[in-house]
Every structure is written in C-alpha cells, then in structure tokens.
Amino acid sequence: MPSQSGINAFGVLGIPPSFEIEPARVEAAYLRRVAATHPDAMGAAALHSAPDADAETAALNDARTLLLDDERRANLVHDLLGGPSAESDRSLPDGFLVEVMEVRERAEDSAEVAAVREWARSRRSRHIDRVTALLRDPTAENLSDARTELNAWRYIERLLAQTDDPTDTQPDTRTDTRGEGKRAV
C-alpha cells in the first residue's frame, strides 16, 4: 500500500520500518544520506546530476519530516503492514464522537481551553499507547483496531490544533513512544 506521501520514508532513509524508532536514528540516517548526495561528496559527477541530487535531497527531507512525526509514522507503518486505509475504514471508538462534541463545546469557553487541551493530550497519549501495542502484533484484527485508534488520534490532533494558543510559549508535549518520557513537538 502506498503511504500518505506516496513514498516509503523508511526505504528512502534506509531504516527498517517500525513505529517505535528513535528520533536520533532517523536523524543519523538522514544526515548519512544527505551527506552522500552533497556536491562535495559527489565531486565532478555533481555537475551532471544536480537536478537528481536536488530531487533526492527533497525526498530525504520529506522522509525525515514524515518519520519524525509520530502520527504520520504510525500511519505509514500501518499502511506498510497492509492495514485498512483511513478512506476505506472511518471507524471510531464507541462513544468517541459524542465525547469529542462535548469537549468541543467546553472549548468554546475560553476559561476551559487549558482543560480541554490537557484532556486532548491525555487522549492522544492513550491512542499512541494503543497503536504502539497493536502494531507490535500486526494481525488483521489488530490492524483494523489500529485504524480505529489512528482515526481517533487524527480527531485529537485537529482538536489540539484548533485550540492552539499562539501566545502560549509552552511547547506541546507528547508521550514518547520509545520510553523517553515527554518531549517537545
């Protein structure tokens, strides 16, 4: 199955597909590949292959960006494992839409926005934990369940984006899926 971006970012960076991947590993693979396409590394051949090097660098940049985004990486791994697409399976956890609608109503009250964002961060962490567990054992049932969690995760990300306060200087944090605690996103 093709990924959301039309590329296999893992293949572009030469990393085995996995949702649970260290950001440092993505960065190291990216830097190795970028260095190999740099004109200084290519010597005289660089004069003749500049357009190819530019396209390859763009693909490397896209792959790095995709793999450093937890949600996009989860969707890519899910796609590579043969899970149902978001277009073909729009399922959500039972009661999820009602809960989100109630939370959105609370978000209309500016005094409640911080509480809504905290709720959304907590829910995001739960969805990440569930997706992580389901992708570790990619049976057909688990991939279907992972799609449901990924769909809900997308709703949560939208809610966080819609309640984002541009004057808030505190970075958003996500639970790191690799056991490193919290990290800024």
XYZ file of C-alpha atoms in Angstrom:
185
model
C 0.000 0.000 0.000
C 1.341 3.459 -0.737
C 1.976 5.779 2.150
C 0.248 9.093 2.729
C 3.092 10.889 0.994
C 3.462 8.418 -1.879
C 6.919 7.365 -0.669
C 8.237 4.763 1.709
C 10.140 7.101 4.004
C 11.808 4.164 5.719
C 13.187 2.958 2.397
C 14.366 6.439 1.426
C 16.388 6.690 4.640
C 17.393 3.016 4.690
C 15.726 2.281 8.035
C 13.704 -0.862 8.768
C 10.016 0.037 9.195
C 8.970 0.422 12.828
C 6.674 2.760 14.704
C 8.953 2.608 17.730
C 12.025 4.296 16.320
C 14.432 6.677 17.988
C 14.427 10.201 16.526
C 18.240 10.092 16.727
C 18.225 7.074 14.396
C 16.110 8.971 11.863
C 18.431 11.982 12.105
C 21.571 9.858 11.703
C 20.182 8.062 8.639
C 19.057 11.380 7.174
C 22.454 13.003 7.679
C 24.266 9.997 6.156
C 22.068 10.099 3.055
C 22.197 13.888 2.691
C 25.977 13.846 3.016
C 26.180 11.239 0.266
C 24.183 13.460 -2.120
C 26.078 16.652 -1.292
C 28.028 18.084 -4.270
C 31.297 17.956 -2.311
C 30.866 14.229 -1.795
C 29.927 13.640 -5.434
C 32.849 15.521 -6.986
C 32.720 16.107 -10.745
C 29.655 13.908 -11.082
C 27.715 16.587 -9.194
C 27.815 18.903 -12.211
C 25.866 16.421 -14.292
C 23.477 15.176 -11.639
C 22.435 18.391 -9.842
C 18.716 18.017 -10.685
C 18.800 14.397 -9.496
C 20.607 15.425 -6.298
C 18.023 18.161 -5.668
C 15.173 15.678 -6.112
C 16.910 13.155 -3.867
C 17.524 15.789 -1.194
C 13.856 16.796 -1.353
C 12.841 13.137 -0.939
C 15.215 12.808 2.023
C 13.766 15.942 3.626
C 10.218 14.639 3.130
C 11.133 11.235 4.563
C 12.791 12.787 7.615
C 9.798 15.046 8.265
C 7.358 12.147 7.950
C 9.311 9.800 10.234
C 9.782 12.397 12.958
C 6.000 12.942 13.163
C 4.512 10.243 15.411
C 1.078 10.241 13.805
C 2.321 10.190 10.228
C 4.897 7.493 11.059
C 2.176 5.348 12.681
C 0.010 5.674 9.574
C 2.935 4.773 7.327
C 3.792 1.659 9.340
C 0.108 0.728 9.399
C -0.049 1.126 5.607
C 3.145 -0.895 5.073
C 1.728 -3.707 7.221
C -1.345 -3.815 4.976
C -3.853 -2.249 7.361
C -7.067 -0.670 6.115
C -6.767 2.893 4.859
C -8.435 5.854 6.541
C -10.521 6.255 3.378
C -11.843 2.688 3.491
C -12.310 2.461 7.275
C -13.607 5.534 9.064
C -14.463 3.746 12.295
C -14.012 5.409 15.669
C -14.140 4.042 19.210
C -17.640 3.684 20.685
C -18.863 6.963 22.153
C -15.857 8.888 20.854
C -17.733 11.398 18.664
C -20.181 12.275 21.427
C -17.293 12.789 23.831
C -15.417 14.993 21.343
C -18.534 17.067 20.658
C -18.973 17.664 24.395
C -15.311 18.621 24.746
C -15.561 20.994 21.775
C -18.478 22.737 23.494
C -16.293 23.189 26.570
C -13.533 24.635 24.362
C -15.844 27.465 23.328
C -15.464 28.809 26.869
C -12.037 30.418 26.957
C -11.702 29.507 30.639
C -11.954 25.835 29.670
C -9.412 25.772 26.823
C -6.482 24.728 29.019
C -8.515 21.869 30.491
C -9.620 20.801 27.011
C -6.013 20.792 25.786
C -4.976 18.698 28.790
C -7.810 16.250 28.079
C -6.732 16.064 24.429
C -3.086 15.457 25.330
C -4.132 12.664 27.667
C -6.332 11.103 24.990
C -3.534 11.406 22.433
C -1.208 9.518 24.777
C -3.804 6.767 25.175
C -4.214 6.439 21.402
C -0.435 6.367 20.898
C -0.085 3.640 23.523
C -2.852 1.573 21.915
C -1.464 1.997 18.393
C 2.006 1.050 19.622
C 0.723 -2.179 21.166
C -1.426 -3.068 18.154
C 1.373 -2.501 15.627
C 3.694 -4.780 17.621
C 1.406 -7.707 16.720
C 0.036 -6.844 13.255
C -2.758 -9.395 12.896
C -5.679 -8.433 10.654
C -7.817 -7.734 13.731
C -5.101 -5.611 15.348
C -4.571 -3.625 12.141
C -8.303 -2.951 11.982
C -8.289 -1.860 15.633
C -5.191 0.261 14.971
C -7.060 2.054 12.158
C -9.840 2.912 14.614
C -7.272 4.327 17.048
C -5.467 6.214 14.266
C -8.755 7.770 13.144
C -9.472 8.928 16.701
C -5.892 10.184 17.067
C -6.433 12.366 13.971
C -9.517 13.939 15.618
C -7.475 14.665 18.744
C -4.691 16.286 16.701
C -7.266 18.511 14.981
C -8.756 19.496 18.330
C -5.309 20.412 19.647
C -4.579 22.471 16.532
C -7.928 24.266 16.797
C -7.399 25.129 20.450
C -3.787 26.163 19.986
C -2.945 29.468 21.637
C -0.334 31.349 19.587
C 0.596 33.371 22.666
C 1.325 30.188 24.652
C 5.092 29.750 24.795
C 4.926 26.339 26.460
C 5.725 23.586 23.925
C 3.161 20.896 23.388
C 4.406 17.547 24.661
C 3.680 14.036 23.629
C 4.457 10.829 25.384
C 7.493 9.476 23.630
C 6.658 6.059 22.192
C 10.217 4.954 22.750
C 10.116 5.184 26.547
C 11.911 8.516 26.867
C 9.123 10.287 28.757
C 7.860 13.593 27.413
C 9.357 15.523 24.527
C 8.537 18.773 22.792
C 6.841 18.589 19.415
